[in-house]
Short mmCIF file of C-alpha atoms in Angstrom, two decimals:
data_model
loop_
_atom_site.label_atom_id
_atom_site.label_comp_id
_atom_site.label_asym_id
_atom_site.label_seq_id
_atom_site.Cartn_x
_atom_site.Cartn_y
_atom_site.Cartn_z
CA MET A 1311 55.89 209.93 103.72
CA LYS A 1312 55.87 207.56 100.75
CA HIS A 1313 54.42 204.05 101.22
CA PHE A 1314 54.89 201.03 98.94
CA ASN A 1315 52.99 197.80 99.67
CA SER A 1316 53.47 194.33 98.13
CA ASN A 1317 51.14 195.13 95.23
CA ASP A 1318 53.01 198.34 94.40
CA MET A 1319 56.29 196.41 94.42
CA LYS A 1320 54.90 193.73 92.08
CA LYS A 1321 53.93 196.37 89.52
CA MET A 1322 57.36 198.07 89.44
CA SER A 1323 59.82 197.52 86.58
CA SER A 1324 62.42 194.98 87.67
CA ARG A 1325 65.23 197.59 87.55
CA TYR A 1326 63.29 200.11 89.67
CA ARG A 1327 62.45 197.40 92.21
CA ALA A 1328 66.06 196.19 92.30
CA HIS A 1329 67.30 199.69 93.15
CA LEU A 1330 64.60 200.23 95.78
CA ILE A 1331 64.94 196.86 97.52
CA ASN A 1332 68.74 196.92 97.48
CA SER A 1333 68.83 200.33 99.15
CA CYS A 1334 65.88 200.12 101.57
CA THR A 1335 67.62 197.72 103.99
CA GLY A 1336 70.43 200.20 104.71
CA TYR A 1337 74.10 200.45 103.84
CA LYS A 1338 76.10 197.26 103.30
CA SER A 1339 79.78 196.31 103.53
CA ALA A 1340 81.90 196.73 100.38
CA ASN A 1341 84.39 193.91 99.85
CA LEU A 1342 86.33 192.44 96.95
CA LEU A 1343 86.48 188.63 96.90
CA GLY A 1344 89.63 187.23 95.34
CA THR A 1345 89.93 183.67 94.03
CA LYS A 1346 92.08 181.66 91.62
CA SER A 1347 91.07 178.67 89.50
CA LEU A 1348 93.05 175.42 89.52
CA SER A 1349 94.16 176.29 85.99
CA GLY A 1350 95.68 179.52 87.31
CA CYS A 1351 93.27 182.27 86.32
CA SER A 1352 92.57 184.79 89.08
CA ASN A 1353 89.19 186.41 89.66
CA LEU A 1354 88.01 189.43 91.62
CA ALA A 1355 84.40 190.39 92.34
CA ILE A 1356 82.68 192.97 94.53
CA PHE A 1357 80.21 191.73 97.17
CA ASN A 1358 78.00 193.76 99.53
CA SER A 1359 76.61 190.85 101.53
CA VAL A 1360 79.49 189.84 103.82
CA VAL A 1361 78.15 189.34 107.35
CA HIS A 1362 79.54 188.21 110.69
CA ILE A 1363 78.68 184.57 111.50
CA GLY A 1364 80.76 183.94 114.59
CA SER A 1365 83.97 184.77 116.45
CA SER A 1366 84.76 181.39 118.00
CA PRO A 1367 85.77 180.01 115.58
CA PRO A 1368 86.04 183.12 113.35
CA MET A 1369 83.57 182.80 110.47
CA LEU A 1370 81.92 185.05 107.92
CA GLY A 1371 79.11 184.51 105.45
CA PHE A 1372 78.03 186.03 102.14
CA ILE A 1373 75.19 185.61 99.67
CA LEU A 1374 75.85 184.31 96.18
CA ARG A 1375 73.20 184.77 93.48
CA PRO A 1376 71.63 181.67 91.90
CA LEU A 1377 73.95 179.47 89.84
CA THR A 1378 71.84 179.94 86.69
CA VAL A 1379 74.89 181.50 85.00
CA LYS A 1380 78.52 180.57 85.63
CA ARG A 1381 79.80 182.18 88.82
CA HIS A 1382 83.60 182.31 88.58
CA THR A 1383 84.11 183.16 92.25
CA TYR A 1384 82.04 180.10 93.24
CA LYS A 1385 83.73 177.76 90.76
CA ASN A 1386 87.16 178.85 91.98
CA PHE A 1387 86.67 178.50 95.73
CA LYS A 1388 84.92 175.17 95.23
CA GLU A 1389 88.00 173.96 93.31
CA THR A 1390 90.63 175.34 95.65
CA ARG A 1391 88.64 175.87 98.93
CA PHE A 1392 90.19 179.35 99.41
CA PHE A 1393 89.16 182.95 98.88
CA THR A 1394 90.17 186.38 100.14
CA VAL A 1395 88.05 189.30 101.38
CA ASN A 1396 89.48 192.79 100.80
CA HIS A 1397 88.02 196.14 101.94
CA VAL A 1398 87.04 198.67 99.28
CA ASN A 1399 88.40 202.14 100.09
CA THR A 1400 88.07 205.64 98.60
CA LYS A 1401 91.06 205.17 96.26
CA ILE A 1402 89.64 202.13 94.43
CA ILE A 1403 85.90 202.84 94.05
CA GLU A 1404 85.82 202.75 90.23
CA GLU A 1405 88.14 199.73 89.95
CA SER A 1406 86.06 197.86 92.53
CA HIS A 1407 82.76 198.66 90.80
CA LYS A 1408 84.25 197.57 87.46
CA THR A 1409 84.71 194.01 88.79
CA SER A 1410 80.90 193.62 88.64
CA ALA A 1411 81.06 193.52 84.81
CA LYS A 1412 80.59 190.10 83.23
CA TYR A 1413 84.08 189.28 81.97
CA GLU A 1414 84.90 185.98 80.26
CA GLU A 1415 86.20 183.26 82.58
CA GLN A 1416 89.78 183.40 81.25
CA ILE A 1417 90.03 187.16 81.81
CA SER A 1418 91.28 188.28 85.22
CA GLU A 1419 89.61 191.31 86.77
CA PHE A 1420 93.02 192.12 88.29
CA THR A 1421 94.35 192.74 84.75
CA GLU A 1422 91.24 194.63 83.63
CA THR A 1423 91.19 196.95 86.63
CA ASN A 1424 94.93 197.30 87.35
CA LEU A 1425 94.31 196.31 90.97
CA THR A 1426 97.40 194.56 92.31
CA GLU A 1427 97.20 190.76 92.55
CA THR A 1428 99.06 190.00 95.77
CA TYR A 1429 100.05 186.71 97.44
CA LEU A 1430 100.88 186.52 101.15
CA ASP A 1431 102.26 183.67 103.29
CA ASP A 1432 101.74 181.00 100.61
CA PHE A 1433 97.95 181.47 100.70
CA LYS A 1434 96.48 180.09 97.46
CA ALA A 1435 93.98 182.89 96.75
CA PRO A 1436 95.02 186.40 95.65
CA TYR A 1437 94.68 189.48 97.86
CA VAL A 1438 94.15 193.05 96.62
CA GLY A 1439 97.34 195.04 97.22
CA GLU A 1440 95.44 198.36 97.49
CA SER A 1441 93.11 197.07 100.25
CA THR A 1442 94.41 197.90 103.72
CA VAL A 1443 92.41 195.16 105.48
CA LYS A 1444 92.71 191.73 103.89
CA LEU A 1445 91.26 188.40 105.08
CA GLY A 1446 92.36 184.93 103.99
CA CYS A 1447 89.37 182.54 104.18
CA ARG A 1448 88.68 178.85 103.74
CA TYR A 1449 85.37 177.66 102.28
CA ILE A 1450 83.45 175.59 104.84
CA ASN A 1451 79.88 175.09 103.71
CA GLU A 1452 76.96 176.44 101.73
CA TYR A 1453 73.21 176.66 102.34
CA GLU A 1454 70.75 176.99 99.49
CA ILE A 1455 68.02 179.55 100.16
CA LYS A 1456 65.27 177.64 98.43
CA GLU A 1457 62.97 180.68 98.18
CA ASN A 1458 65.02 182.06 95.27
CA GLY A 1459 68.02 179.76 94.73
CA CYS A 1460 70.63 182.05 96.31
CA LEU A 1461 73.44 180.44 98.29
CA MET A 1462 74.68 181.45 101.71
CA ILE A 1463 78.41 180.66 101.75
CA ILE A 1464 80.19 180.12 105.08
CA GLY A 1465 83.94 180.70 105.33
CA ALA A 1466 86.51 180.38 108.11
CA ILE A 1467 88.71 183.45 108.64
CA GLU A 1468 92.28 182.09 108.79
CA HIS A 1469 94.38 185.21 108.19
CA ILE A 1470 93.82 188.89 108.97
CA TYR A 1471 96.17 191.62 107.68
CA LEU A 1472 95.65 195.19 108.84
CA PRO A 1473 97.54 198.42 109.52
CA ASN A 1474 98.80 198.68 113.11
CA ASP A 1475 97.29 202.11 113.75
CA ILE A 1476 93.64 201.01 113.38
CA LEU A 1477 93.92 198.25 116.02
CA HIS A 1478 92.72 199.37 119.47
CA ASP A 1479 93.86 197.72 122.72
CA ASP A 1480 90.65 195.67 122.99
CA GLY A 1481 90.81 194.21 119.45
CA TRP A 1482 88.40 196.71 117.87
CA LEU A 1483 89.36 198.13 114.46
CA GLN A 1484 88.65 201.79 113.71
CA LEU A 1485 87.69 201.59 110.05
CA ASP A 1486 87.35 205.30 109.26
CA LYS A 1487 91.13 205.68 109.69
CA ILE A 1488 91.63 203.71 106.45
CA ASN A 1489 88.64 205.07 104.49
CA THR A 1490 86.81 201.75 104.20
CA MET A 1491 83.64 202.32 102.14
CA VAL A 1492 80.07 201.08 102.32
CA THR A 1493 77.63 200.51 99.48
CA ASN A 1494 74.31 202.33 99.16
CA GLY A 1495 72.22 200.03 96.99
CA LEU A 1496 73.62 198.48 93.81
CA ASP A 1497 75.84 201.32 92.65
CA GLY A 1498 76.29 203.95 95.38
CA TYR A 1499 79.48 204.25 97.47
CA ALA A 1500 79.59 206.15 100.75
CA LEU A 1501 82.37 206.97 103.20
CA PRO A 1502 81.57 206.55 106.92
CA LYS A 1503 82.98 208.72 109.70
CA LEU A 1504 83.02 207.40 113.26
CA ILE A 1505 80.49 209.23 115.47
CA GLN A 1506 80.31 207.18 118.66
CA ARG A 1507 81.48 204.04 120.40
CA LEU A 1508 79.41 202.87 123.36
CA SER A 1509 79.91 200.69 126.42
CA TYR A 1510 78.34 197.21 126.70
CA ALA A 1511 74.62 197.72 127.33
CA LYS A 1512 73.06 196.36 130.52
CA PRO A 1513 69.58 197.03 131.93
CA ASP A 1514 69.55 199.92 134.45
CA GLN A 1515 73.11 201.00 133.64
CA LEU A 1516 73.95 204.24 131.88
CA LEU A 1517 75.88 203.95 128.64
CA TYR A 1518 79.18 205.80 128.32
CA SER A 1519 81.36 206.65 125.36
CA LEU A 1520 84.47 204.54 124.71
CA LEU A 1521 86.02 207.26 122.51
CA MET B 1226 101.29 195.61 108.68
CA LYS B 1227 99.89 193.42 111.46
CA HIS B 1228 99.15 189.76 110.69
CA PHE B 1229 96.99 187.37 112.74
CA ASN B 1230 96.74 183.70 111.72
CA SER B 1231 94.34 181.02 113.00
CA ASN B 1232 96.64 180.12 115.89
CA ASP B 1233 96.90 183.75 117.01
CA MET B 1234 93.10 184.01 116.92
CA LYS B 1235 92.69 180.85 119.00
CA LYS B 1236 94.91 182.28 121.75
CA MET B 1237 93.05 185.61 122.04
CA SER B 1238 90.65 186.32 124.90
CA SER B 1239 87.09 185.80 123.69
CA ARG B 1240 86.25 189.50 124.09
CA TYR B 1241 89.32 190.65 122.11
CA ARG B 1242 88.55 188.14 119.35
CA ALA B 1243 84.87 189.20 119.25
CA HIS B 1244 85.85 192.85 118.69
CA LEU B 1245 88.45 191.95 116.04
CA ILE B 1246 86.30 189.52 114.07
CA ASN B 1247 83.21 191.71 114.20
CA SER B 1248 85.11 194.70 112.80
CA CYS B 1249 87.47 193.04 110.29
CA THR B 1250 84.73 192.24 107.75
CA GLY B 1251 83.83 195.91 107.28
CA TYR B 1252 80.93 198.14 108.27
CA LYS B 1253 77.47 196.62 108.60
CA SER B 1254 73.91 197.94 108.38
CA ALA B 1255 72.31 199.23 111.60
CA ASN B 1256 68.66 198.28 111.98
CA LEU B 1257 66.16 197.95 114.81
CA LEU B 1258 63.88 194.90 114.58
CA GLY B 1259 60.45 195.41 116.10
CA THR B 1260 58.16 192.55 117.14
CA LYS B 1261 55.18 191.91 119.43
CA SER B 1262 54.29 188.74 121.29
CA LEU B 1263 50.82 187.19 121.07
CA SER B 1264 50.32 188.25 124.69
CA GLY B 1265 50.90 191.87 123.64
CA CYS B 1266 54.46 192.68 124.79
CA SER B 1267 56.51 194.58 122.22
CA ASN B 1268 60.23 194.04 121.68
CA LEU B 1269 62.94 196.02 119.93
CA ALA B 1270 66.48 194.81 119.20
CA ILE B 1271 69.41 196.12 117.17
CA PHE B 1272 70.80 193.92 114.38
CA ASN B 1273 73.82 194.52 112.13
CA SER B 1274 73.38 191.50 109.88
CA VAL B 1275 70.48 192.47 107.58
CA VAL B 1276 71.40 191.58 103.99
CA HIS B 1277 69.69 191.69 100.62
CA ILE B 1278 68.35 188.29 99.52
CA GLY B 1279 66.37 189.17 96.43
CA SER B 1280 64.22 191.81 94.73
CA SER B 1281 61.69 189.61 92.94
CA PRO B 1282 60.03 188.85 95.26
CA PRO B 1283 61.51 191.39 97.73
CA MET B 1284 63.31 189.51 100.53
CA LEU B 1285 65.87 190.23 103.21
CA GLY B 1286 67.84 188.01 105.56
CA PHE B 1287 69.50 188.39 108.93
CA ILE B 1288 71.55 186.26 111.30
CA LEU B 1289 70.19 185.29 114.70
CA ARG B 1290 72.56 183.98 117.35
CA PRO B 1291 72.07 180.41 118.66
CA LEU B 1292 68.88 179.75 120.61
CA THR B 1293 70.81 178.71 123.74
CA VAL B 1294 69.13 181.57 125.61
CA LYS B 1295 65.62 182.91 125.01
CA ARG B 1296 65.55 185.22 121.96
CA HIS B 1297 62.48 187.44 122.31
CA THR B 1298 62.63 188.71 118.72
CA TYR B 1299 62.64 185.11 117.45
CA LYS B 1300 59.86 183.94 119.77
CA ASN B 1301 57.66 186.87 118.73
CA PHE B 1302 57.97 186.58 114.96
CA LYS B 1303 57.52 182.81 115.17
CA GLU B 1304 54.26 183.43 117.06
CA THR B 1305 52.91 186.22 114.89
CA ARG B 1306 54.92 185.79 111.61
CA PHE B 1307 55.62 189.55 111.46
CA PHE B 1308 58.50 191.90 112.24
CA THR B 1309 59.64 195.38 111.26
CA VAL B 1310 63.07 196.68 110.20
CA ASN B 1311 63.85 200.31 111.08
CA HIS B 1312 66.96 202.32 110.17
CA VAL B 1313 69.15 203.62 112.98
CA ASN B 1314 70.02 207.31 112.48
CA THR B 1315 72.23 209.89 114.23
CA LYS B 1316 69.46 211.02 116.60
CA ILE B 1317 68.84 207.58 118.15
CA ILE B 1318 72.32 206.02 118.49
CA GLU B 1319 72.24 205.60 122.28
CA GLU B 1320 68.62 204.42 122.39
CA SER B 1321 69.33 201.89 119.63
CA HIS B 1322 72.47 200.55 121.33
CA LYS B 1323 70.56 200.25 124.61
CA THR B 1324 68.19 197.68 123.03
CA SER B 1325 71.09 195.20 123.07
CA ALA B 1326 70.84 194.92 126.87
CA LYS B 1327 69.24 191.72 128.18
CA TYR B 1328 65.88 192.91 129.46
CA GLU B 1329 63.29 190.54 130.92
CA GLU B 1330 60.75 189.24 128.44
CA GLN B 1331 57.84 191.24 129.84
CA ILE B 1332 59.77 194.52 129.59
CA SER B 1333 59.43 196.42 126.32
CA GLU B 1334 62.59 198.09 124.95
CA PHE B 1335 60.26 200.80 123.59
CA THR B 1336 59.44 201.78 127.19
CA GLU B 1337 63.03 201.48 128.38
CA THR B 1338 64.46 203.61 125.56
CA ASN B 1339 61.59 206.05 124.96
CA LEU B 1340 61.64 205.17 121.27
CA THR B 1341 58.12 205.60 119.87
CA GLU B 1342 56.14 202.39 119.34
CA THR B 1343 54.25 203.05 116.12
CA TYR B 1344 51.61 201.04 114.23
CA LEU B 1345 50.92 201.63 110.53
CA ASP B 1346 48.21 200.25 108.20
CA ASP B 1347 47.08 197.55 110.66
CA PHE B 1348 50.46 195.79 110.52
CA LYS B 1349 50.83 193.59 113.59
CA ALA B 1350 54.45 194.42 114.46
CA PRO B 1351 55.54 197.80 115.85
CA TYR B 1352 57.63 200.30 113.89
CA VAL B 1353 60.03 202.84 115.38
CA GLY B 1354 58.56 206.33 115.00
CA GLU B 1355 61.99 207.99 114.94
CA SER B 1356 63.27 205.83 112.04
CA THR B 1357 62.75 207.52 108.67
CA VAL B 1358 62.90 204.27 106.67
CA LYS B 1359 60.66 201.49 108.01
CA LEU B 1360 60.00 198.05 106.53
CA GLY B 1361 57.12 195.72 107.36
CA CYS B 1362 58.23 192.09 106.92
CA ARG B 1363 56.70 188.63 107.07
CA TYR B 1364 58.73 185.66 108.34
CA ILE B 1365 59.19 183.08 105.57
CA ASN B 1366 61.82 180.57 106.58
CA GLU B 1367 64.96 179.88 108.59
CA TYR B 1368 68.17 177.99 107.92
CA GLU B 1369 70.33 176.64 110.71
CA ILE B 1370 74.03 177.27 110.19
CA LYS B 1371 75.19 174.01 111.69
CA GLU B 1372 78.80 175.19 112.12
CA ASN B 1373 77.81 177.26 115.18
CA GLY B 1374 74.04 177.01 115.60
CA CYS B 1375 73.22 180.49 114.26
CA LEU B 1376 70.02 180.90 112.25
CA MET B 1377 69.65 182.71 108.94
CA ILE B 1378 66.14 184.17 108.92
CA ILE B 1379 64.44 184.99 105.61
CA GLY B 1380 61.68 187.60 105.50
CA ALA B 1381 59.45 188.99 102.77
CA ILE B 1382 59.39 192.81 102.54
CA GLU B 1383 55.69 193.72 102.37
CA HIS B 1384 55.70 197.43 103.25
CA ILE B 1385 58.26 200.19 102.75
CA TYR B 1386 57.84 203.64 104.30
CA LEU B 1387 60.31 206.40 103.41
CA PRO B 1388 60.58 210.18 103.02
CA ASN B 1389 59.80 211.36 99.48
CA ASP B 1390 62.98 213.37 99.07
CA ILE B 1391 65.38 210.39 99.29
CA LEU B 1392 63.65 208.47 96.44
CA HIS B 1393 65.35 208.98 93.05
CA ASP B 1394 63.55 208.53 89.72
CA ASP B 1395 65.05 205.06 89.21
CA GLY B 1396 64.02 203.67 92.62
CA TRP B 1397 67.38 204.24 94.34
CA LEU B 1398 67.31 205.68 97.88
CA GLN B 1399 69.94 208.24 98.89
CA LEU B 1400 70.52 207.24 102.50
CA ASP B 1401 72.90 210.04 103.55
CA LYS B 1402 70.00 212.52 103.26
CA ILE B 1403 68.39 210.92 106.34
CA ASN B 1404 71.57 210.20 108.33
CA THR B 1405 71.21 206.42 108.31
CA MET B 1406 74.08 204.94 110.33
CA VAL B 1407 76.35 201.91 109.97
CA THR B 1408 77.96 199.84 112.70
CA ASN B 1409 81.73 199.44 113.08
CA GLY B 1410 82.09 196.20 115.02
CA LEU B 1411 79.99 195.47 118.09
CA ASP B 1412 79.74 198.98 119.53
CA GLY B 1413 80.92 201.60 117.02
CA TYR B 1414 78.50 203.80 115.05
CA ALA B 1415 79.58 205.68 111.92
CA LEU B 1416 77.79 208.12 109.61
CA PRO B 1417 78.31 207.61 105.86
CA LYS B 1418 78.44 210.40 103.27
CA LEU B 1419 77.75 209.62 99.64
CA ILE B 1420 80.91 209.86 97.51
CA GLN B 1421 79.99 208.32 94.17
CA ARG B 1422 77.29 206.53 92.22
CA LEU B 1423 78.41 204.64 89.11
CA SER B 1424 76.83 203.36 85.91
CA TYR B 1425 76.16 199.64 85.33
CA ALA B 1426 79.54 198.01 84.65
CA LYS B 1427 80.14 196.24 81.33
CA PRO B 1428 83.42 194.94 79.90
CA ASP B 1429 85.13 197.49 77.60
CA GLN B 1430 82.81 200.32 78.60
CA LEU B 1431 83.89 203.32 80.63
CA LEU B 1432 82.06 203.95 83.88
CA TYR B 1433 80.37 207.30 84.42
CA SER B 1434 78.98 209.01 87.49
CA LEU B 1435 75.22 208.98 88.05
CA LEU B 1436 75.40 211.91 90.48
#
């Protein structure tokens, strides 16, 4: 077994440490965030930090890196208040990863990647046509993490689009039916396969499979 | 394609909405958080909200539900300042899920699940022996998400334990070698398989595989 302590981590090159720390906390969700500026330029960027904040009302959160350089996603949803969250799947791994490149503000990642800029139900932010689960979100608030200047962004989920055949009777979505991916660190992409679904856990009760 | 808007979501039963909202944002990491109270009772609880906060210094974050009921994990790391993060793998799915049951404070989930309470290098919080990646963390700060009373907890990563054969030369960890799991919503567990690893993305440069 390998062991790194705080001193070992301090001595690492910044790139080595970035790979290690980004992968040691486990797999993360892989989502494309779509926005559009008031002047009409669309933007698309991959994020691996989307988390569940609450169901009632439906809210999600994600981490934005410090605003030391211009963050187009941030600028756009602050201007318009809207953004979309779109699942990365096996068919768009390279295109999704490519959105992490630092393009100029007036260049749309939709054009550069050939992902399809899609508008649904008059929502102001663009969805990704190739994503089979798409969320329309409204910016609510932000919290600065003062330890390193990152922002935690909170959004309300106002629209959910999904294929009928992944929706179970109890509201649960079976994500391996649509090949939704996860990220492994900064640059790895993995495909999950459902292994188990378990009953609500209570002390002194046996669990049973819901599959 | 199925479409739910905000009004549809409002009308859902709370359980249906919880399943839908927890699964619509994609897969999440699956980690067991280990703590110990000052009086010596250990606690273990599954979390799917661990995210990367920063590499320099190494920090992670996770979401804690509102403190309207007693949260033993929270109480313990506030008392001692320490907690551990341990990957869930294929061999401990049921035991890990079982830690979500509401046990009394004086009952240890390690005892109830038969997961092995393990202490390493004099660290004050217990690790899970069966987890192949284990992190020793120190509580740094918390941010209240005032929209619903959840807390975002920030921890410093002070120790990382991992098997040698998943560590690549550049610091990246290949998690499918140790069968680290992800969660699909509140109660689904999926096993990812690595599909691709891609070069750092720059405008006008072709991506290439790092595998």
